[in-house]
XYZ file of C-alpha atoms in Angstrom:
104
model
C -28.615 -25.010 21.266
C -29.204 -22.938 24.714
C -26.881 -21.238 26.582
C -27.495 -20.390 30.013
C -25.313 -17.146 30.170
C -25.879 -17.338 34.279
C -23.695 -20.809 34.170
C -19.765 -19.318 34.154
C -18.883 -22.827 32.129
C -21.391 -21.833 29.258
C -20.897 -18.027 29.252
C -16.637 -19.021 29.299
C -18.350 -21.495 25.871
C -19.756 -18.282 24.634
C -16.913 -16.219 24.997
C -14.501 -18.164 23.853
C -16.639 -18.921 20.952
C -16.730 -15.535 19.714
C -13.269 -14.751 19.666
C -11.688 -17.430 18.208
C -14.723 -16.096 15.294
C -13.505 -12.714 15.720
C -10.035 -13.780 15.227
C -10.626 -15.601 12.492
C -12.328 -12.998 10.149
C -9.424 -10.508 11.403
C -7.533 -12.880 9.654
C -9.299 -13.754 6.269
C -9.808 -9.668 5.859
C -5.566 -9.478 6.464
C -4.630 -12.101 4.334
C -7.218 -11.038 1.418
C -5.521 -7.659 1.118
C -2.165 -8.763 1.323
C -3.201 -11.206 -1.461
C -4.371 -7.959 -3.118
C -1.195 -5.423 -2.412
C 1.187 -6.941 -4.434
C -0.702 -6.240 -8.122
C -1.665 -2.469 -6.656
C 2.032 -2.143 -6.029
C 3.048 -3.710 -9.622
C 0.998 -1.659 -11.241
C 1.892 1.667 -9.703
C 4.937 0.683 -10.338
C 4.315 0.212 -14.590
C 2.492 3.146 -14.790
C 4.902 5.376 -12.729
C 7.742 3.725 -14.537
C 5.956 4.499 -17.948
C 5.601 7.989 -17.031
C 8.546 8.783 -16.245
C 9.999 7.248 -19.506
C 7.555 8.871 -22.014
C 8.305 12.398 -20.458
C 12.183 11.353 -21.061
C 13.451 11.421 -17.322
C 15.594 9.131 -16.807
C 18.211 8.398 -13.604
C 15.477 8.025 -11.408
C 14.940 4.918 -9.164
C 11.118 4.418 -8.773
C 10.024 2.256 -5.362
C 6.343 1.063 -4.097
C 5.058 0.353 -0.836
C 1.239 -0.100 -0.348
C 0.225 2.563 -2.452
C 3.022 5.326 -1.719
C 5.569 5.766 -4.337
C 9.905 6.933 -3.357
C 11.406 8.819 -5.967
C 15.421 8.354 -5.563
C 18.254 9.209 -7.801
C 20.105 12.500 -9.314
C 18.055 14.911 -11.549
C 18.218 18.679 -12.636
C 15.390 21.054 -10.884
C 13.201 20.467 -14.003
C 12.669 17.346 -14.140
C 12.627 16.576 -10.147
C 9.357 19.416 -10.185
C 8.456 16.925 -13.265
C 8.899 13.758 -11.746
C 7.266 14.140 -8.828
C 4.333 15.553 -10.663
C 3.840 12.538 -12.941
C 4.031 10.363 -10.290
C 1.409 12.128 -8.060
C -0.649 11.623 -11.595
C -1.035 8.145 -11.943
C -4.310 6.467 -10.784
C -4.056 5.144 -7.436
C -1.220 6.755 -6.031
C -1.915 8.072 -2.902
C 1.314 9.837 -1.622
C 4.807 10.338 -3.752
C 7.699 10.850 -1.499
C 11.425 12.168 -3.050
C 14.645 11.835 -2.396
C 15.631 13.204 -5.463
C 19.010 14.718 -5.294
C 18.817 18.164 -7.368
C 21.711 19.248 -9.169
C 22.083 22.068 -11.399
């Protein structure tokens, strides 16, 4: 097929034609890594979760979004420096945010 890119009516064609393309890959890439997110986030979850347990800290509430992990609940010093720690650990992770209430 030629286009004449002088003719406004094809160039408009050509245009056109390439965003709705552009569009629609933006699309395909978004919805494949949303597809994606949710195991990431299950499994940062597990192994956070895991960690936490085998290293006996308990009272801590362990939340995932993306690949950032919130640390929430009441702890001593110890095992807030600990927690935080382990979490920053597991595989994946790339940032561990607390709101760990310290108490002595």
């Amino acid at each position: 097929m030629y286009f004449d890119l002088n003719n406004q009516e094809d160039k408009s064609a050509v245009v056109s034609t390439i965003l709705i393309g552009s569009i629609s890959l933006l699309a395909m890439i978004f919805l494949s890594f949303k597809s994606v997110i949710p195991g990431i986030e299950k499994d940062l979850l597990q192994g956070v979760s895991q960690q936490l347990l085998e290293h006996k800290i308990r009272n801590v509430l362990v939340s995932v979004e993306g690949r950032d992990i919130y640390l929430e609940g009441v702890v001593n010093p110890e095992s807030a420096d600990n927690a935080i720690s382990l979490a920053r650990r597991v595989k994946g992770v790339r940032r561990v945010y607390s709101n760990l209430r310290v108490i002595e």
